[in-house]
CSV table of C-alpha atoms in Angstrom, one decimal:
chain,number,residue,atom,x,y,z
A,1,MET,CA,30.8,-69.8,-9.6
A,2,ALA,CA,33.3,-72.7,-9.3
A,3,ALA,CA,32.4,-75.8,-8.3
A,4,ILE,CA,32.8,-76.5,-4.4
A,5,ARG,CA,35.7,-79.2,-3.8
A,6,LEU,CA,34.4,-81.6,-1.2
A,7,THR,CA,36.5,-83.4,1.1
A,8,PRO,CA,37.1,-87.4,1.0
A,9,GLU,CA,34.6,-87.6,3.9
A,10,ASP,CA,31.9,-85.3,1.9
A,11,ALA,CA,32.5,-87.0,-1.3
A,12,GLU,CA,31.7,-90.5,0.4
A,13,LEU,CA,28.7,-89.1,1.7
A,14,LEU,CA,27.4,-88.2,-1.5
A,15,HIS,CA,28.2,-91.3,-3.1
A,16,GLN,CA,26.5,-93.3,-0.3
A,17,ALA,CA,23.4,-90.7,-0.5
A,18,ARG,CA,22.8,-91.1,-4.5
A,19,ALA,CA,23.6,-95.2,-4.1
A,20,ALA,CA,20.8,-95.5,-1.5
A,21,PRO,CA,17.2,-96.2,-1.7
A,22,SER,CA,15.2,-93.4,-1.7
A,23,ALA,CA,14.1,-92.2,1.9
A,24,VAL,CA,10.5,-92.1,1.0
A,25,ASP,CA,11.0,-95.8,0.5
A,26,LEU,CA,12.5,-96.2,3.9
A,27,VAL,CA,10.4,-94.5,6.0
A,28,SER,CA,6.4,-95.4,5.9
A,29,ASP,CA,4.0,-92.1,6.0
A,30,ASP,CA,1.9,-94.3,8.5
A,31,ASP,CA,4.1,-93.2,11.5
A,32,ARG,CA,4.4,-89.6,10.6
A,33,SER,CA,2.3,-88.6,13.9
A,34,VAL,CA,4.9,-89.6,15.9
A,35,ALA,CA,7.5,-87.2,14.0
A,36,ALA,CA,6.7,-84.1,15.6
A,37,ASP,CA,7.7,-85.2,18.8
A,38,SER,CA,11.0,-85.4,17.9
A,39,TRP,CA,11.1,-81.7,16.9
A,40,SER,CA,10.5,-80.2,20.7
A,41,ILE,CA,9.4,-76.7,19.9
A,42,LYS,CA,6.2,-76.9,18.1
A,43,SER,CA,2.3,-75.3,19.1
A,44,GLU,CA,-0.7,-75.0,17.4
A,45,TYR,CA,-1.5,-71.9,19.7
A,46,GLY,CA,1.9,-70.3,19.4
A,47,SER,CA,3.4,-71.3,22.5
A,48,THR,CA,6.1,-74.2,23.5
A,49,LEU,CA,4.7,-77.3,24.8
A,50,ASP,CA,5.7,-78.6,27.9
A,51,ASP,CA,7.7,-82.1,28.3
A,52,ASP,CA,4.4,-83.8,29.9
A,53,GLN,CA,2.0,-82.9,27.0
A,54,ARG,CA,4.6,-83.8,24.4
A,55,ASN,CA,5.3,-87.2,26.0
A,56,ALA,CA,1.4,-87.8,26.2
A,57,ASP,CA,0.8,-87.1,22.8
A,58,ALA,CA,4.1,-89.1,21.7
A,59,ALA,CA,2.6,-92.0,23.8
A,60,GLU,CA,-0.8,-91.4,22.0
A,61,ALA,CA,0.8,-91.4,18.4
A,62,LEU,CA,3.0,-94.3,19.4
A,63,SER,CA,-0.2,-96.3,20.2
A,64,ALA,CA,-2.3,-95.2,17.4
A,65,GLY,CA,0.4,-96.0,14.9
A,66,ASN,CA,1.0,-99.5,16.6
A,67,LEU,CA,4.4,-98.8,17.4
A,68,ARG,CA,6.2,-99.8,20.6
A,69,ALA,CA,7.2,-97.2,23.2
A,70,ALA,CA,10.7,-96.5,23.9
A,71,SER,CA,10.6,-98.7,27.2
A,72,ASP,CA,9.7,-101.6,25.4
A,73,TYR,CA,13.1,-101.4,23.7
A,74,SER,CA,15.2,-101.1,27.1
A,75,SER,CA,16.7,-104.7,26.5
A,76,ASP,CA,17.8,-103.7,23.1
A,77,LYS,CA,19.8,-100.7,22.6
A,78,ASP,CA,20.4,-101.3,19.0
A,79,GLU,CA,16.6,-101.2,18.3
A,80,ILE,CA,16.4,-98.1,20.6
A,81,GLU,CA,18.5,-96.3,18.4
A,82,ALA,CA,17.5,-97.5,15.0
A,83,ASP,CA,13.7,-96.7,16.0
A,84,THR,CA,14.7,-93.1,17.3
A,85,GLU,CA,16.7,-92.6,13.9
A,86,ALA,CA,13.7,-93.7,11.9
A,87,VAL,CA,11.2,-91.4,13.7
A,88,SER,CA,13.6,-88.4,13.6
A,89,SER,CA,14.2,-88.6,9.9
A,90,MET,CA,10.6,-88.2,8.8
A,91,LEU,CA,10.5,-84.3,9.6
A,92,GLY,CA,13.4,-84.6,6.8
A,93,LEU,CA,11.0,-86.0,4.1
A,94,GLN,CA,8.8,-83.9,1.6
A,95,SER,CA,5.9,-86.9,1.9
A,96,TYR,CA,5.7,-85.8,5.6
A,97,TRP,CA,5.1,-82.4,4.8
A,98,ASP,CA,3.0,-82.9,2.2
A,99,SER,CA,0.6,-84.8,4.5
A,100,GLN,CA,1.0,-82.6,6.9
A,101,TYR,CA,0.1,-79.4,5.0
A,102,ALA,CA,-2.9,-81.4,3.3
A,103,ASP,CA,-4.2,-81.8,6.8
A,104,GLU,CA,-3.8,-78.3,7.5
A,105,LEU,CA,-5.3,-76.5,4.4
A,106,THR,CA,-8.3,-78.8,5.1
A,107,ASN,CA,-8.4,-77.6,8.7
A,108,PHE,CA,-8.1,-74.3,7.6
A,109,ARG,CA,-11.0,-74.6,4.8
A,110,GLU,CA,-13.1,-76.1,7.5
A,111,HIS,CA,-12.5,-74.3,10.5
A,112,GLY,CA,-10.4,-71.5,9.8
A,113,HIS,CA,-7.3,-73.1,11.8
A,114,VAL,CA,-3.9,-71.5,10.9
A,115,GLY,CA,-2.1,-74.7,11.7
A,116,GLU,CA,1.2,-75.5,13.7
A,117,VAL,CA,3.2,-72.4,14.8
A,118,TRP,CA,6.7,-74.0,14.9
A,119,PHE,CA,8.6,-72.4,17.5
A,120,GLY,CA,5.8,-70.2,18.7
A,121,SER,CA,4.6,-66.6,17.8
A,122,GLU,CA,6.9,-65.0,20.3
A,123,VAL,CA,9.8,-66.1,18.5
A,124,MET,CA,8.4,-65.2,15.1
A,125,GLU,CA,7.9,-61.9,16.4
A,126,THR,CA,11.6,-61.4,17.7
A,127,VAL,CA,13.0,-62.8,14.5
A,128,ALA,CA,11.2,-60.2,12.6
A,129,SER,CA,11.9,-57.2,15.1
A,130,TRP,CA,15.5,-58.0,15.6
A,131,THR,CA,16.1,-58.6,12.1
A,132,LYS,CA,14.7,-55.3,10.9
A,133,SER,CA,17.1,-53.7,13.6
A,134,LEU,CA,19.7,-55.5,12.0
A,135,CYS,CA,18.9,-54.7,8.3
A,136,SER,CA,18.7,-50.9,9.4
A,137,ASP,CA,22.2,-51.1,10.8
A,138,VAL,CA,23.6,-52.8,7.6
A,139,SER,CA,21.9,-50.2,5.7
A,140,GLN,CA,23.5,-47.6,7.5
A,141,GLY,CA,27.0,-49.2,7.2
A,142,GLN,CA,27.3,-50.5,10.5
A,143,PHE,CA,28.1,-54.0,11.0
A,144,PRO,CA,27.1,-55.0,14.7
A,145,ASN,CA,28.8,-57.7,16.8
A,146,GLN,CA,26.4,-57.0,19.8
A,147,ALA,CA,23.2,-56.7,18.5
A,148,ASP,CA,20.2,-57.0,21.2
A,149,ASN,CA,16.3,-57.2,20.9
A,150,ALA,CA,15.2,-54.6,18.5
A,151,LYS,CA,13.3,-52.8,21.4
A,152,SER,CA,16.9,-51.4,22.1
A,153,GLN,CA,17.6,-50.4,18.9
A,154,ASN,CA,17.0,-47.0,17.3
A,155,VAL,CA,15.5,-48.0,14.2
A,156,GLU,CA,14.7,-45.0,11.4
A,157,GLN,CA,11.3,-44.3,11.9
A,158,ASP,CA,10.6,-43.6,8.1
A,159,PHE,CA,11.5,-46.9,7.2
A,160,LYS,CA,12.5,-46.1,3.6
A,161,PHE,CA,15.4,-48.1,4.0
A,162,LEU,CA,13.3,-51.3,3.9
A,163,ASP,CA,12.8,-50.6,0.4
A,164,GLY,CA,15.9,-52.1,-0.9
A,165,TRP,CA,15.4,-55.3,1.1
A,166,SER,CA,14.1,-58.3,-0.6
A,167,VAL,CA,13.5,-60.9,1.4
A,168,LEU,CA,12.9,-64.6,0.8
A,169,ASP,CA,12.0,-66.9,3.3
A,170,ILE,CA,12.8,-70.8,2.7
A,171,GLY,CA,10.4,-73.5,3.8
A,172,THR,CA,7.8,-71.0,4.5
A,173,GLY,CA,5.5,-73.5,5.7
A,174,ASN,CA,2.2,-71.6,6.5
A,175,GLY,CA,4.0,-68.4,5.9
A,176,LEU,CA,3.3,-66.4,9.3
A,177,LEU,CA,6.8,-65.5,9.7
A,178,LEU,CA,6.4,-63.3,6.4
A,179,GLN,CA,3.5,-61.8,7.7
A,180,GLU,CA,5.4,-60.7,10.8
A,181,PHE,CA,8.1,-59.1,8.4
A,182,ALA,CA,5.3,-57.6,6.5
A,183,LYS,CA,4.1,-56.0,9.6
A,184,GLU,CA,7.5,-54.5,10.7
A,185,GLY,CA,7.5,-52.8,6.9
A,186,PHE,CA,9.1,-55.2,4.7
A,187,SER,CA,7.2,-55.0,1.3
A,188,ASN,CA,9.3,-57.0,-1.1
A,189,LEU,CA,8.6,-60.7,0.2
A,190,THR,CA,8.5,-63.9,-1.0
A,191,GLY,CA,7.9,-67.4,0.3
A,192,THR,CA,9.2,-70.5,-1.1
A,193,ASP,CA,8.4,-74.3,0.0
A,194,TYR,CA,8.8,-77.8,-1.5
A,195,SER,CA,5.3,-79.1,-0.2
A,196,GLU,CA,2.6,-77.3,-2.8
A,197,GLY,CA,0.0,-77.8,0.2
A,198,ALA,CA,2.0,-75.5,2.3
A,199,ILE,CA,2.0,-72.7,-0.4
A,200,ASP,CA,-1.8,-73.2,-1.0
A,201,LEU,CA,-2.4,-72.6,2.9
A,202,ALA,CA,0.1,-69.8,3.0
A,203,ARG,CA,-1.4,-68.2,0.1
A,204,SER,CA,-4.8,-68.6,1.8
A,205,LEU,CA,-3.6,-67.2,5.2
A,206,ALA,CA,-1.9,-64.1,3.9
A,207,GLU,CA,-5.0,-63.2,1.7
A,208,ARG,CA,-7.5,-63.7,4.7
A,209,ASN,CA,-5.1,-61.4,7.0
A,210,GLY,CA,-4.9,-58.7,4.3
A,211,PHE,CA,-0.9,-59.6,3.1
A,212,SER,CA,-2.2,-60.5,-0.6
A,213,ASN,CA,1.0,-58.8,-1.6
A,214,ILE,CA,3.3,-61.5,-0.3
A,215,ASN,CA,4.6,-63.8,-3.0
A,216,PHE,CA,4.7,-67.9,-2.4
A,217,LEU,CA,6.3,-70.4,-5.1
A,218,VAL,CA,6.7,-73.9,-5.0
A,219,ASP,CA,10.5,-74.4,-4.8
A,220,ASP,CA,12.8,-76.8,-3.3
A,221,VAL,CA,16.0,-74.9,-1.7
A,222,LEU,CA,18.3,-78.1,-2.6
A,223,GLU,CA,17.5,-77.4,-6.5
A,224,THR,CA,16.1,-74.3,-6.5
A,225,LYS,CA,14.6,-72.9,-9.8
A,226,LEU,CA,15.1,-69.1,-8.7
A,227,GLU,CA,17.3,-67.1,-10.9
A,228,GLY,CA,17.5,-63.6,-8.9
A,229,LYS,CA,19.2,-62.9,-5.6
A,230,PHE,CA,17.6,-61.6,-2.6
A,231,GLN,CA,19.2,-59.0,0.0
A,232,LEU,CA,17.6,-60.8,3.0
A,233,ILE,CA,17.1,-64.4,3.2
A,234,VAL,CA,15.6,-66.1,6.4
A,235,ASP,CA,15.3,-69.7,7.3
A,236,LYS,CA,13.1,-71.0,10.3
A,237,GLY,CA,13.3,-74.5,10.8
A,238,THR,CA,14.4,-75.6,7.5
A,239,LEU,CA,17.8,-76.6,7.9
A,240,ASP,CA,16.8,-78.4,11.0
A,241,ALA,CA,14.4,-80.3,8.7
A,242,ILE,CA,16.8,-80.9,6.0
A,243,GLY,CA,19.3,-82.5,8.8
A,244,LEU,CA,16.9,-84.9,10.0
A,245,HIS,CA,16.5,-86.5,6.7
A,246,PRO,CA,18.4,-89.7,6.2
A,247,ASP,CA,20.7,-88.2,4.0
A,248,GLY,CA,21.1,-85.0,5.9
A,249,PRO,CA,24.7,-84.6,6.0
A,250,ILE,CA,25.3,-84.4,2.4
A,251,LYS,CA,22.0,-82.4,2.2
A,252,ARG,CA,23.4,-79.6,4.6
A,253,ILE,CA,26.1,-79.6,2.3
A,254,MET,CA,23.9,-78.9,-0.6
A,255,TYR,CA,21.8,-76.4,1.5
A,256,TRP,CA,24.7,-74.0,1.8
A,257,GLU,CA,26.0,-74.1,-1.7
A,258,SER,CA,22.4,-73.4,-3.0
A,259,VAL,CA,22.0,-70.6,-0.2
A,260,SER,CA,24.9,-69.1,-1.0
A,261,LYS,CA,23.8,-68.4,-4.7
A,262,LEU,CA,20.5,-67.1,-3.6
A,263,VAL,CA,21.9,-64.5,-1.1
A,264,ALA,CA,23.2,-61.2,-2.6
A,265,SER,CA,26.4,-60.0,-2.1
A,266,GLY,CA,26.3,-57.8,1.2
A,267,GLY,CA,22.8,-59.4,2.1
A,268,LEU,CA,22.1,-61.1,5.2
A,269,LEU,CA,21.1,-64.8,6.0
A,270,VAL,CA,19.1,-65.5,9.4
A,271,ILE,CA,18.6,-68.8,10.6
A,272,THR,CA,16.5,-69.9,13.7
A,273,SER,CA,17.2,-73.2,14.8
A,274,CYS,CA,16.0,-75.4,17.4
A,275,ASN,CA,18.8,-78.3,16.8
A,276,SER,CA,21.6,-76.2,16.2
A,277,THR,CA,23.5,-73.9,18.6
A,278,LYS,CA,24.9,-70.6,17.7
A,279,ASP,CA,28.4,-72.0,17.8
A,280,GLU,CA,27.3,-75.3,15.6
A,281,LEU,CA,26.1,-73.0,13.0
A,282,MET,CA,29.2,-70.7,13.1
A,283,GLN,CA,31.1,-74.0,12.6
A,284,GLU,CA,29.1,-75.2,9.8
A,285,VAL,CA,29.5,-71.8,7.8
A,286,GLU,CA,33.1,-71.7,8.4
A,287,ASN,CA,33.2,-75.4,7.2
A,288,PHE,CA,31.1,-74.1,3.9
A,289,ASN,CA,33.8,-71.1,3.6
A,290,GLN,CA,36.7,-73.6,3.8
A,291,ARG,CA,35.5,-75.8,1.3
A,292,THR,CA,34.6,-72.7,-1.1
A,293,VAL,CA,38.1,-71.0,-0.5
A,294,GLY,CA,40.0,-74.2,-0.7
A,295,SER,CA,38.5,-75.3,-4.0
A,296,ALA,CA,40.5,-75.1,-7.0
A,297,ALA,CA,41.7,-71.4,-8.2
A,298,GLU,CA,38.5,-69.5,-9.5
A,299,PRO,CA,38.7,-69.2,-13.2
A,300,GLU,CA,38.6,-65.7,-14.7
A,301,SER,CA,35.2,-64.4,-15.6
A,302,SER,CA,34.5,-63.4,-19.3
A,303,ASP,CA,35.6,-59.7,-18.7
A,304,GLY,CA,39.4,-61.2,-16.9
A,305,THR,CA,38.3,-60.4,-13.5
A,306,GLN,CA,38.3,-63.0,-10.8
A,307,ARG,CA,35.0,-64.3,-10.0
A,308,GLU,CA,33.8,-63.9,-6.7
A,309,LEU,CA,33.8,-66.5,-4.1
A,310,PRO,CA,30.7,-66.8,-1.8
A,311,THR,CA,31.4,-67.0,1.8
A,312,PHE,CA,29.5,-65.9,5.0
A,313,GLN,CA,30.6,-64.0,8.0
A,314,TYR,CA,29.0,-64.2,11.4
A,315,LEU,CA,27.4,-61.0,12.1
A,316,SER,CA,25.3,-61.4,15.6
A,317,HIS,CA,22.8,-63.4,17.2
A,318,VAL,CA,19.8,-62.8,19.3
A,319,ARG,CA,20.4,-62.8,23.2
A,320,THR,CA,16.9,-62.3,24.4
A,321,TYR,CA,15.8,-66.1,24.3
A,322,PRO,CA,15.2,-67.4,27.4
A,323,THR,CA,18.1,-69.8,28.7
A,324,PHE,CA,18.9,-72.5,30.8
A,325,THR,CA,22.1,-74.3,32.3
A,326,PHE,CA,23.0,-77.9,31.9
A,327,GLY,CA,26.5,-79.6,32.7
A,328,GLY,CA,28.1,-76.0,33.4
A,329,SER,CA,27.1,-74.8,30.1
A,330,VAL,CA,24.4,-72.3,29.0
A,331,GLY,CA,22.1,-72.8,26.2
A,332,SER,CA,18.6,-71.6,24.9
A,333,ARG,CA,15.9,-74.1,23.2
A,334,VAL,CA,16.0,-71.9,20.1
A,335,THR,CA,19.0,-69.7,18.5
A,336,THR,CA,18.8,-67.0,15.6
A,337,VAL,CA,22.1,-66.2,13.9
A,338,ALA,CA,22.6,-63.9,11.3
A,339,PHE,CA,25.7,-64.2,8.8
A,340,LEU,CA,26.7,-61.6,6.3
A,341,ARG,CA,27.5,-62.4,2.6
A,342,LYS,CA,30.7,-61.4,1.6
């Protein structure tokens, strides 16, 4: 595949990212306990924490970390914005996740706890069942624009179509999402994460719960060492975390370039996010497509044929998540969107 041509703005971002000091040097892990509050959908028990509880947890973490609460910055707007940016960016650092999963692995070994269930167990179940229904449609040559909850779909009862679906969960964390896919009948399952502690925890949980056939590997999606292609790639929160890195904009560009090489032609990419809306994800895909198609003419392959340009097409999104209305617009705290790799 030919290199992707960056816009002048993207090129400048890449230059700044390479010139800047390491993000690990910019933010101390001593403050990592505050970071979870910047990602609003998180629960150890599989449900969404209410605002009062999250604010209480944040206040406690701020106090424990010897940091000032937001109210203390009321006279200095610039300091407020700088502090908020620093806290938010910790969820984009590998050092944060390494420490997080080291703690969770210890808690699992000592108490059997599964750790945080980001977005909640109901979202995981919805993603797995809805995606299975979508895979069934695609296997039959149907490309829906109006897919709804999997409960309303007529999925093949023998599930033979699932044999052809190799699944990759990028940023798998504790691997619980892949366990939900296994319950739905998928069998060719791989989970990757750049945190070795996360992979150790995922393997331990899978073995305990009877899903020892799931393959877990240490791998960074932005610098992936994987060589194969997958019919289905799922991402629950990984793009969100990448966007919270101090170099988030350029790393998101790297994300799309890398993922486009991992999804097989005709395969699916299913992204679940709490930081981006459906329209924002669609726009990000369109930006990637424009960079790809707008690049220099694709060189011919060794057999003289034109090489394939990787692009994504919006396919469907989950419509069953609870919604709210604000400022005349309707939204949801979570969005799940599927794209077809062309």
